XYZ file of N, CA and C in Angstrom:
714
model
N 4.224 -24.835 -48.703
C 3.533 -23.551 -48.678
C 4.371 -22.447 -49.083
N 3.722 -21.463 -49.698
C 4.448 -20.284 -50.053
C 4.065 -19.131 -49.120
N 3.243 -19.395 -48.071
C 2.786 -18.373 -47.180
C 3.733 -18.277 -45.993
N 3.670 -17.125 -45.251
C 4.358 -16.980 -44.000
C 3.515 -17.522 -42.871
N 4.239 -18.351 -42.018
C 3.631 -18.949 -40.852
C 4.422 -18.567 -39.572
N 3.853 -18.785 -38.382
C 4.633 -18.577 -37.039
C 5.202 -19.879 -36.679
N 6.462 -19.793 -36.324
C 7.217 -21.044 -35.921
C 7.975 -20.697 -34.578
N 8.382 -21.698 -33.923
C 9.186 -21.479 -32.666
C 10.298 -22.527 -32.655
N 11.422 -22.186 -31.941
C 12.500 -23.188 -31.754
C 13.167 -22.855 -30.473
N 14.052 -23.735 -30.000
C 14.850 -23.487 -28.788
C 15.985 -22.550 -29.176
N 16.667 -21.988 -28.163
C 17.668 -20.988 -28.321
C 18.828 -21.468 -29.179
N 19.016 -22.740 -29.135
C 20.126 -23.268 -30.000
C 19.653 -23.644 -31.378
N 18.487 -23.477 -31.701
C 17.930 -23.783 -33.068
C 17.325 -25.112 -33.212
N 17.210 -25.851 -32.087
C 16.658 -27.197 -32.193
C 15.196 -27.146 -31.978
N 14.504 -28.308 -32.220
C 13.070 -28.421 -31.939
C 12.221 -27.339 -32.720
N 12.547 -27.217 -33.904
C 11.756 -26.299 -34.808
C 10.404 -26.814 -35.076
N 9.369 -26.003 -34.756
C 7.997 -26.498 -35.031
C 7.100 -25.297 -35.247
N 6.020 -25.472 -35.975
C 5.114 -24.430 -36.325
C 4.139 -24.201 -35.172
N 3.788 -22.998 -34.917
C 2.752 -22.635 -33.967
C 1.434 -22.246 -34.620
N 1.496 -21.735 -35.802
C 0.274 -21.389 -36.617
C 0.497 -21.786 -38.055
N -0.411 -22.451 -38.650
C -0.458 -22.662 -40.077
C -1.866 -22.427 -40.481
N -2.159 -21.331 -40.977
C -3.501 -20.816 -41.328
C -3.564 -20.299 -42.816
N -4.612 -20.108 -43.313
C -4.825 -19.545 -44.616
C -4.207 -18.148 -44.570
N -3.602 -17.637 -45.640
C -3.027 -16.364 -45.758
C -1.623 -16.386 -45.128
N -1.146 -15.181 -44.619
C 0.125 -14.993 -44.103
C 0.049 -14.592 -42.618
N 0.874 -15.187 -41.769
C 1.082 -14.755 -40.403
C 2.516 -14.270 -40.148
N 2.729 -13.034 -39.675
C 4.105 -12.547 -39.635
C 4.021 -11.420 -38.573
N 5.295 -10.690 -38.493
C 5.352 -9.561 -37.533
C 5.119 -10.078 -36.077
N 5.808 -11.065 -35.651
C 5.537 -11.637 -34.327
C 6.121 -10.722 -33.256
N 5.367 -10.606 -32.090
C 5.835 -9.868 -30.920
C 5.310 -10.603 -29.717
N 6.324 -11.080 -28.860
C 5.980 -11.954 -27.706
C 5.666 -10.997 -26.490
N 4.684 -11.360 -25.656
C 4.251 -10.639 -24.500
C 5.354 -10.569 -23.443
N 5.467 -9.629 -22.583
C 6.513 -9.543 -21.573
C 6.483 -10.797 -20.647
N 5.265 -11.364 -20.377
C 5.337 -12.494 -19.557
C 5.520 -13.786 -20.188
N 5.697 -13.762 -21.552
C 6.061 -14.932 -22.318
C 4.872 -15.965 -22.580
N 3.662 -15.550 -22.240
C 2.569 -16.438 -22.326
C 1.770 -16.327 -23.605
N 1.892 -15.276 -24.333
C 1.168 -15.062 -25.526
C 1.988 -14.254 -26.553
N 1.469 -14.071 -27.670
C 2.162 -13.294 -28.697
C 1.181 -12.624 -29.615
N 1.670 -11.526 -30.273
C 0.934 -10.819 -31.248
C 1.418 -11.170 -32.658
N 0.550 -11.100 -33.618
C 1.030 -11.285 -34.973
C 0.079 -10.583 -35.979
N 0.507 -10.419 -37.124
C -0.337 -9.821 -38.218
C -0.806 -11.007 -39.044
N -2.068 -10.980 -39.438
C -2.706 -12.021 -40.277
C -3.249 -11.209 -41.458
N -2.768 -11.722 -42.671
C -3.277 -11.098 -43.860
C -3.857 -12.212 -44.750
N -5.104 -12.036 -45.148
C -5.791 -13.014 -46.067
C -6.806 -12.281 -46.884
N -6.722 -12.519 -48.183
C -7.681 -11.914 -49.133
C -7.685 -10.317 -49.060
N -6.466 -9.841 -48.776
C -6.387 -8.345 -48.731
C -6.646 -7.642 -47.374
N -7.167 -8.468 -46.468
C -7.527 -7.958 -45.170
C -6.441 -8.143 -44.172
N -5.902 -7.150 -43.526
C -4.702 -7.202 -42.625
C -5.164 -6.724 -41.231
N -5.080 -7.751 -40.246
C -5.514 -7.427 -38.906
C -4.378 -7.972 -37.937
N -4.559 -7.486 -36.659
C -3.688 -7.965 -35.513
C -4.369 -8.951 -34.684
N -3.686 -9.997 -34.412
C -4.220 -11.036 -33.569
C -3.291 -11.355 -32.309
N -3.938 -11.904 -31.319
C -3.100 -12.336 -30.119
C -3.465 -13.867 -29.935
N -2.435 -14.588 -29.599
C -2.574 -16.020 -29.417
C -1.773 -16.472 -28.187
N -2.333 -17.301 -27.379
C -1.607 -17.893 -26.228
C -0.680 -18.951 -26.773
N 0.444 -19.144 -26.154
C 1.343 -20.187 -26.457
C 0.768 -21.556 -26.136
N -0.305 -21.559 -25.251
C -0.995 -22.803 -24.948
C -2.174 -23.076 -25.939
N -3.102 -23.749 -25.417
C -4.247 -24.024 -26.310
C -5.232 -22.806 -26.348
N -6.070 -22.785 -27.266
C -7.002 -21.712 -27.467
C -6.874 -21.112 -28.845
N -7.931 -20.485 -29.350
C -7.950 -19.896 -30.627
C -7.350 -18.525 -30.654
N -6.818 -18.013 -31.754
C -6.309 -16.587 -31.802
C -7.485 -15.697 -31.570
N -7.123 -14.499 -31.016
C -8.059 -13.383 -30.752
C -7.804 -12.286 -31.680
N -8.829 -11.897 -32.454
C -8.699 -10.722 -33.392
C -8.759 -9.452 -32.545
N -7.647 -8.692 -32.439
C -7.677 -7.497 -31.696
C -8.122 -6.245 -32.568
N -7.905 -6.255 -33.848
C -8.371 -5.212 -34.673
C -9.271 -5.669 -35.762
N -10.417 -5.205 -35.774
C -11.460 -5.590 -36.820
C -11.779 -4.333 -37.606
N -10.974 -4.083 -38.682
C -11.213 -2.899 -39.398
C -10.825 -3.088 -40.894
N -11.442 -2.585 -41.807
C -11.064 -2.713 -43.245
C -9.725 -2.127 -43.626
N -9.161 -1.356 -42.745
C -7.846 -0.728 -43.008
C -6.739 -1.794 -42.848
N -5.513 -1.362 -43.081
C -4.326 -2.193 -42.909
C -3.739 -1.882 -41.528
N -3.704 -2.744 -40.629
C -3.158 -2.663 -39.231
C -2.059 -3.558 -39.171
N -0.855 -3.046 -38.694
C 0.316 -3.871 -38.609
C 1.385 -3.440 -37.621
N 2.563 -4.075 -37.618
C 3.684 -3.791 -36.693
C 3.311 -3.687 -35.299
N 2.643 -4.731 -34.675
C 2.210 -4.587 -33.319
C 3.320 -4.820 -32.309
N 3.228 -4.193 -31.137
C 4.200 -4.409 -30.081
C 3.497 -4.130 -28.658
N 3.965 -4.844 -27.720
C 3.441 -4.727 -26.324
C 4.004 -3.615 -25.545
N 3.178 -3.028 -24.620
C 3.812 -2.208 -23.607
C 4.499 -3.088 -22.621
N 5.385 -2.515 -21.792
C 6.183 -3.297 -20.774
C 5.366 -4.121 -19.820
N 4.164 -3.664 -19.457
C 3.334 -4.370 -18.576
C 2.401 -5.321 -19.252
N 2.449 -5.360 -20.606
C 1.599 -6.250 -21.391
C 0.093 -5.828 -21.533
N -0.244 -4.691 -20.911
C -1.647 -4.267 -20.888
C -2.046 -3.502 -22.107
N -1.146 -3.076 -22.907
C -1.434 -2.221 -24.116
C -0.695 -2.754 -25.314
N -1.222 -2.465 -26.476
C -0.579 -2.816 -27.801
C -0.428 -1.684 -28.606
N 0.753 -1.370 -29.036
C 0.928 -0.267 -30.040
C 0.978 -0.866 -31.434
N 0.424 -0.166 -32.387
C 0.420 -0.675 -33.842
C 0.299 0.525 -34.723
N 0.410 0.288 -35.967
C 0.214 1.328 -36.972
C -0.910 0.973 -37.921
N -1.635 2.048 -38.356
C -2.793 1.846 -39.151
C -3.094 3.016 -40.025
N -3.724 2.746 -41.228
C -4.154 3.911 -42.055
C -5.669 3.983 -41.950
N -6.318 3.630 -40.799
C -7.681 3.617 -40.664
C -8.375 4.976 -40.718
N -7.646 5.968 -40.475
C -8.192 7.311 -40.537
C -7.860 8.030 -41.871
N -7.407 7.226 -42.844
C -7.069 7.823 -44.160
C -5.651 8.256 -44.184
N -5.105 8.389 -45.330
C -3.758 8.851 -45.528
C -2.702 7.818 -45.124
N -1.635 8.290 -44.625
C -0.455 7.411 -44.276
C -0.747 6.686 -42.935
N 0.091 5.664 -42.646
C 0.005 4.844 -41.397
C 0.402 5.785 -40.212
N -0.471 5.698 -39.212
C -0.207 6.451 -37.946
C -0.125 5.468 -36.755
N 0.381 6.049 -35.619
C 0.618 5.185 -34.381
C -0.656 5.210 -33.589
N -1.059 4.074 -33.114
C -2.224 3.909 -32.303
C -1.867 3.013 -31.084
N -2.569 3.114 -30.027
C -2.380 2.272 -28.839
C -3.768 1.693 -28.395
N -3.811 0.361 -28.312
C -5.009 -0.337 -27.875
C -4.831 -0.822 -26.411
N -5.761 -0.400 -25.504
C -5.763 -0.926 -24.204
C -6.514 -2.273 -24.135
N -5.963 -3.309 -23.747
C -6.588 -4.695 -23.902
C -7.723 -4.834 -22.863
N -7.644 -4.235 -21.747
C -8.662 -4.504 -20.730
C -10.098 -3.989 -21.192
N -10.077 -2.911 -21.880
C -11.395 -2.323 -22.271
C -11.551 -2.072 -23.749
N -10.488 -2.526 -24.570
C -10.496 -2.366 -25.995
C -10.570 -0.869 -26.473
N -10.242 0.097 -25.582
C -10.181 1.468 -25.925
C -8.973 1.718 -26.898
N -9.182 2.665 -27.741
C -8.144 2.919 -28.794
C -7.771 4.442 -28.816
N -6.491 4.702 -28.792
C -6.001 6.124 -28.970
C -5.040 6.220 -30.215
N -5.289 7.373 -30.818
C -4.381 7.700 -31.981
C -3.358 8.751 -31.396
N -2.031 8.319 -31.547
C -0.959 9.210 -31.008
C -0.239 10.090 -31.947
N -0.303 9.793 -33.255
C 0.345 10.697 -34.145
C -0.646 11.137 -35.246
N -0.414 12.389 -35.717
C -1.219 13.001 -36.762
C -0.380 13.756 -37.709
N -0.086 13.230 -38.841
C 0.842 13.877 -39.822
C 0.591 13.275 -41.178
N 1.360 13.702 -42.190
C 1.135 13.287 -43.501
C 2.256 12.279 -43.935
N 3.093 11.930 -42.924
C 4.204 11.059 -43.266
C 3.825 9.582 -42.819
N 4.613 8.596 -43.341
C 4.369 7.209 -43.074
C 5.126 6.867 -41.763
N 4.432 6.200 -40.741
C 5.047 5.837 -39.599
C 4.965 4.223 -39.513
N 5.934 3.606 -38.908
C 5.932 2.118 -38.713
C 7.053 1.627 -37.872
N 6.984 0.337 -37.591
C 8.047 -0.366 -36.852
C 8.333 0.203 -35.450
N 7.426 0.135 -34.638
C 7.607 0.835 -33.266
C 8.024 -0.207 -32.172
N 8.424 0.306 -31.084
C 8.778 -0.381 -29.865
C 8.593 0.491 -28.663
N 8.165 -0.070 -27.495
C 7.987 0.622 -26.318
C 9.254 0.588 -25.408
N 9.664 1.679 -24.859
C 10.832 1.695 -24.054
C 10.526 0.907 -22.675
N 11.560 0.183 -22.180
C 11.345 -0.656 -21.009
C 10.748 -0.019 -19.775
N 11.001 1.325 -19.680
C 10.381 2.001 -18.491
C 8.945 2.568 -18.808
N 8.458 2.326 -20.016
C 7.136 2.644 -20.295
C 6.913 4.140 -20.621
N 8.011 4.954 -20.623
C 7.852 6.384 -20.806
C 7.695 6.748 -22.269
N 8.324 6.019 -23.142
C 8.431 6.448 -24.550
C 8.027 5.305 -25.518
N 7.569 5.734 -26.689
C 7.428 4.907 -27.857
C 8.390 5.423 -28.912
N 9.187 4.642 -29.538
C 10.070 5.021 -30.624
C 9.709 4.137 -31.820
N 9.886 4.779 -32.992
C 9.480 4.141 -34.217
C 10.172 4.827 -35.378
N 9.936 4.297 -36.588
C 10.555 4.839 -37.807
C 9.496 5.667 -38.646
N 9.934 6.845 -38.999
C 9.099 7.736 -39.830
C 9.783 7.996 -41.160
N 9.090 7.840 -42.291
C 9.654 7.981 -43.593
C 9.491 9.364 -44.092
N 10.644 10.015 -44.438
C 10.606 11.403 -44.950
C 10.930 11.224 -46.429
N 10.043 11.597 -47.372
C 10.329 11.568 -48.791
C 11.344 12.535 -49.243
N 12.004 12.310 -50.336
C 12.975 13.269 -50.816
C 12.303 14.559 -51.212
N 13.089 15.635 -51.064
C 12.517 16.952 -51.481
C 12.492 16.960 -53.006
N 11.481 17.651 -53.571
C 11.255 17.712 -55.060
C 12.519 18.323 -55.743
N 13.244 19.243 -55.018
C 14.409 19.788 -55.687
C 15.694 19.057 -55.412
N 15.527 17.840 -54.775
C 16.746 16.977 -54.464
C 17.648 17.625 -53.407
N 17.089 18.660 -52.676
C 17.937 19.258 -51.643
C 17.937 18.382 -50.397
N 17.028 17.455 -50.286
C 17.054 16.458 -49.179
C 16.699 15.089 -49.675
N 17.564 14.090 -49.316
C 17.338 12.702 -49.814
C 16.248 12.012 -48.980
N 15.588 11.005 -49.576
C 14.607 10.224 -48.802
C 15.317 9.585 -47.637
N 14.567 9.431 -46.476
C 15.159 8.842 -45.359
C 14.080 8.331 -44.403
N 14.390 7.200 -43.703
C 13.548 6.616 -42.653
C 14.230 6.945 -41.411
N 13.757 7.817 -40.562
C 14.480 8.249 -39.319
C 13.756 7.725 -38.150
N 14.378 7.564 -37.003
C 13.859 7.145 -35.816
C 13.252 8.298 -34.982
N 12.006 8.090 -34.535
C 11.324 9.185 -33.791
C 11.066 8.729 -32.386
N 10.838 9.646 -31.440
C 10.478 9.348 -30.064
C 9.242 10.135 -29.669
N 8.358 9.504 -28.997
C 7.205 10.185 -28.398
C 7.218 10.010 -26.918
N 7.215 11.103 -26.099
C 7.162 10.963 -24.608
C 5.618 10.910 -24.283
N 5.164 9.818 -23.697
C 3.786 9.603 -23.526
C 3.180 10.457 -22.551
N 3.786 10.906 -21.498
C 3.286 11.731 -20.490
C 2.921 13.112 -20.968
N 3.841 13.636 -21.881
C 3.712 15.003 -22.318
C 3.350 15.183 -23.702
N 3.439 14.065 -24.540
C 3.176 14.223 -25.942
C 4.310 14.830 -26.794
N 5.550 15.075 -26.111
C 6.613 15.652 -26.746
C 7.239 14.730 -27.788
N 7.388 15.247 -29.044
C 7.862 14.440 -30.149
C 9.314 14.879 -30.534
N 10.195 13.933 -30.739
C 11.611 14.257 -31.046
C 12.115 13.271 -32.086
N 12.922 13.855 -32.977
C 13.596 12.976 -33.976
C 14.958 12.619 -33.422
N 15.241 11.225 -33.268
C 16.410 10.798 -32.737
C 17.600 10.625 -33.699
N 17.297 10.295 -34.948
C 18.332 10.091 -35.911
C 18.143 11.163 -37.048
N 19.323 11.547 -37.578
C 19.335 12.362 -38.807
C 20.445 11.912 -39.684
N 20.327 10.640 -40.078
C 21.497 10.020 -40.828
C 21.426 10.138 -42.339
N 20.340 10.850 -42.734
C 20.256 11.111 -44.212
C 19.796 9.950 -44.994
N 20.237 9.851 -46.235
C 19.759 8.925 -47.248
C 19.916 7.527 -46.666
N 18.711 6.816 -46.607
C 18.758 5.449 -46.104
C 17.510 5.219 -45.205
N 17.324 4.004 -44.784
C 16.145 3.717 -43.949
C 16.633 3.075 -42.666
N 16.230 3.620 -41.545
C 16.596 3.084 -40.201
C 15.262 2.440 -39.691
N 15.351 1.147 -39.345
C 14.185 0.434 -38.845
C 14.551 -0.752 -38.068
N 13.438 -1.567 -37.695
C 13.651 -2.731 -36.821
C 14.213 -2.364 -35.498
N 13.699 -1.299 -34.891
C 14.359 -0.725 -33.602
C 14.038 -1.739 -32.450
N 15.066 -1.829 -31.591
C 14.956 -2.730 -30.402
C 15.762 -2.072 -29.291
N 15.026 -2.104 -28.107
C 15.720 -1.541 -26.817
C 16.552 -2.571 -26.219
N 17.709 -2.193 -25.586
C 18.398 -3.065 -24.631
C 17.571 -3.278 -23.438
N 17.672 -4.332 -22.681
C 16.838 -4.582 -21.522
C 16.856 -3.446 -20.454
N 17.932 -2.826 -20.354
C 18.019 -1.680 -19.430
C 17.555 -0.356 -19.882
N 17.200 -0.355 -21.225
C 16.656 0.806 -21.917
C 17.634 1.914 -22.237
N 18.955 1.693 -22.041
C 19.929 2.698 -22.333
C 20.475 2.682 -23.747
N 20.294 1.590 -24.446
C 20.805 1.487 -25.846
C 19.715 1.031 -26.786
N 19.880 1.409 -28.115
C 18.990 1.016 -29.080
C 19.750 0.368 -30.204
N 19.126 -0.736 -30.808
C 19.733 -1.295 -31.998
C 18.768 -1.234 -33.075
N 19.264 -1.127 -34.314
C 18.335 -1.016 -35.516
C 19.149 -1.432 -36.697
N 18.435 -1.673 -37.812
C 19.146 -1.932 -39.067
C 19.088 -0.617 -39.917
N 20.114 -0.409 -40.655
C 20.144 0.769 -41.590
C 20.346 0.308 -42.922
N 19.495 0.601 -43.903
C 19.533 0.179 -45.267
C 19.897 1.336 -46.130
N 20.948 1.183 -46.954
C 21.439 2.244 -47.952
C 21.699 1.542 -49.222
N 22.148 2.323 -50.156
C 22.494 1.678 -51.409
C 23.707 0.731 -51.254
N 24.473 0.940 -50.203
C 25.675 0.017 -49.948
C 25.231 -1.253 -49.255
N 23.984 -1.378 -48.866
C 23.583 -2.615 -48.165
C 22.848 -2.380 -46.812
N 22.561 -3.343 -46.058
C 21.897 -3.264 -44.831
C 22.638 -3.778 -43.649
N 22.976 -2.904 -42.695
C 23.837 -3.266 -41.521
C 23.152 -3.037 -40.242
N 23.702 -3.547 -39.170
C 23.173 -3.311 -37.812
C 23.866 -2.126 -37.172
N 23.044 -1.217 -36.608
C 23.681 -0.074 -35.914
C 23.156 -0.081 -34.426
N 23.935 0.638 -33.621
C 23.490 0.880 -32.245
C 23.709 2.251 -31.927
N 22.952 2.809 -30.919
C 23.167 4.163 -30.466
C 22.547 4.212 -29.047
N 22.933 5.365 -28.320
C 22.236 5.569 -26.967
C 20.813 5.900 -27.187
N 20.004 5.726 -26.136
C 18.596 5.905 -26.216
C 18.208 7.338 -26.551
N 19.084 8.315 -26.356
C 18.855 9.660 -26.704
C 19.247 10.023 -28.169
N 19.697 9.017 -28.885
C 20.130 9.172 -30.320
C 21.541 9.505 -30.454
N 22.399 9.674 -29.480
C 23.734 10.006 -29.646
C 24.555 8.703 -29.852
N 25.798 8.907 -30.389
C 26.721 7.906 -30.550
C 26.211 6.723 -31.436
N 25.566 7.077 -32.559
C 25.084 6.114 -33.555
C 26.259 5.612 -34.331
N 26.318 4.295 -34.424
C 27.480 3.749 -35.233
C 27.136 2.337 -35.735
N 27.734 1.920 -36.877
C 27.458 0.600 -37.412
C 28.287 -0.373 -36.618
N 27.710 -1.499 -36.403
C 28.494 -2.610 -35.693
C 28.725 -3.823 -36.598
N 28.078 -3.815 -37.775
C 28.468 -4.884 -38.829
C 28.833 -4.136 -40.111
N 29.665 -4.922 -40.852
C 30.152 -4.415 -42.109
C 30.459 -5.596 -42.973
N 29.436 -6.218 -43.639
C 29.584 -7.421 -44.340
C 29.009 -7.332 -45.792
N 29.122 -8.384 -46.434
C 28.634 -8.364 -47.890
C 27.196 -8.847 -47.888
N 26.625 -9.285 -46.769
C 25.234 -9.801 -46.773
C 24.447 -8.822 -45.947
N 23.174 -8.892 -46.051
C 22.280 -7.967 -45.347
C 21.935 -8.494 -43.936
N 21.992 -7.629 -42.971
C 21.546 -8.019 -41.544
C 20.504 -7.032 -41.154
N 19.455 -7.551 -40.526
C 18.391 -6.686 -40.173
C 17.570 -7.299 -38.989
N 16.703 -6.532 -38.438
C 15.765 -6.972 -37.394
C 16.455 -7.505 -36.098
N 17.358 -6.625 -35.525
C 18.047 -7.019 -34.326
C 17.159 -7.126 -33.149
N 17.510 -8.083 -32.220
C 16.741 -8.285 -30.977
C 17.789 -8.567 -29.911
N 17.691 -7.801 -28.744
C 18.653 -7.985 -27.668
C 18.329 -9.309 -26.873
N 19.459 -9.881 -26.370
C 19.274 -10.990 -25.435
C 18.810 -10.466 -24.088
N 18.250 -11.278 -23.140
C 17.823 -10.818 -21.910
C 18.941 -10.117 -21.030
N 20.147 -10.586 -21.205
C 21.285 -10.077 -20.420
C 21.874 -8.863 -21.018
N 21.368 -8.502 -22.248
C 21.940 -7.266 -22.924
C 23.341 -7.513 -23.613
N 23.809 -8.699 -23.634
C 25.208 -8.888 -24.154
C 25.245 -9.348 -25.589
N 24.072 -9.749 -26.085
C 24.104 -10.245 -27.522
C 22.908 -9.611 -28.368
N 23.091 -9.653 -29.589
C 22.011 -9.333 -30.529
C 21.758 -10.461 -31.527
N 20.494 -10.855 -31.582
C 20.100 -11.850 -32.608
C 19.614 -11.078 -33.857
N 20.061 -11.466 -34.994
C 19.693 -10.729 -36.263
C 19.366 -11.781 -37.332
N 18.516 -11.245 -38.260
C 18.270 -12.039 -39.490
C 19.302 -11.574 -40.597
N 19.915 -12.520 -41.202
C 20.912 -12.179 -42.209
C 20.881 -13.039 -43.437
N 21.305 -12.513 -44.518
C 21.292 -13.307 -45.782
C 21.458 -12.499 -46.929
N 21.363 -13.190 -48.113
C 21.629 -12.543 -49.420
C 20.424 -11.712 -49.877
N 19.201 -12.094 -49.399
C 18.011 -11.462 -49.859
C 17.504 -12.048 -51.076
N 18.191 -13.087 -51.606
C 17.761 -13.687 -52.909
C 16.738 -14.875 -52.560
N 15.517 -14.476 -52.441
C 14.494 -15.451 -51.970
C 14.256 -16.450 -53.169
N 14.397 -16.000 -54.390
C 14.085 -16.893 -55.545
C 15.076 -18.095 -55.559
N 16.248 -17.857 -54.987
C 17.243 -18.988 -55.037
C 17.219 -19.669 -53.702
N 16.292 -19.331 -52.791
C 16.221 -20.055 -51.534
C 17.362 -19.719 -50.533
N 18.030 -18.683 -50.705
C 19.134 -18.216 -49.849
C 18.709 -17.152 -48.918
N 18.915 -17.374 -47.641
C 18.437 -16.418 -46.606
C 19.550 -15.996 -45.671
């Protein structure tokens, strides 16, 4: 198959097996805090929706039924809400939160910029994500994907990174919520960075000739799992 499917394996890479093999593509996996279910994006015939599936038996549940493009889902710490990004109200992708108990939906951002790749802070107080800022027409400002923060109780919005030309994405919180890991892509390549949760002390922790992206913290906070490779998919190298 040339499609994306959902797979699972043990922590040492053994017992690799598929969880979902369906028409179209299944990707952007997010596991529930209790480990019993997962979210994913299903795209088929141009329709892109978010689904939830138990790790046990049972059919996938379509959480978003809309002709728009819905993607990048993530759970709240208690598993009761799902954040995602959608262009359902026209224009660029915005941040939405779906409450699973009653299917109520809230739109949390309203702007003309593209938002994506979000994550909920472990204490439930903030959502952090990537916002793309296009280059200024006069080249006085380069294009950049910077990390934003929304305080849910007050609606206060803050930009955590100002690293300039490049894209900062794939954000992941440490289990204690004090640190953030993300990948930063520039013309020089894609590396893994970390910083404090308030945006201070941002620094690269990899410097290689291959691309590393999509960091995820281990439960004890001592390790990061990343995807790495040449990016040359035509040659089968990852």
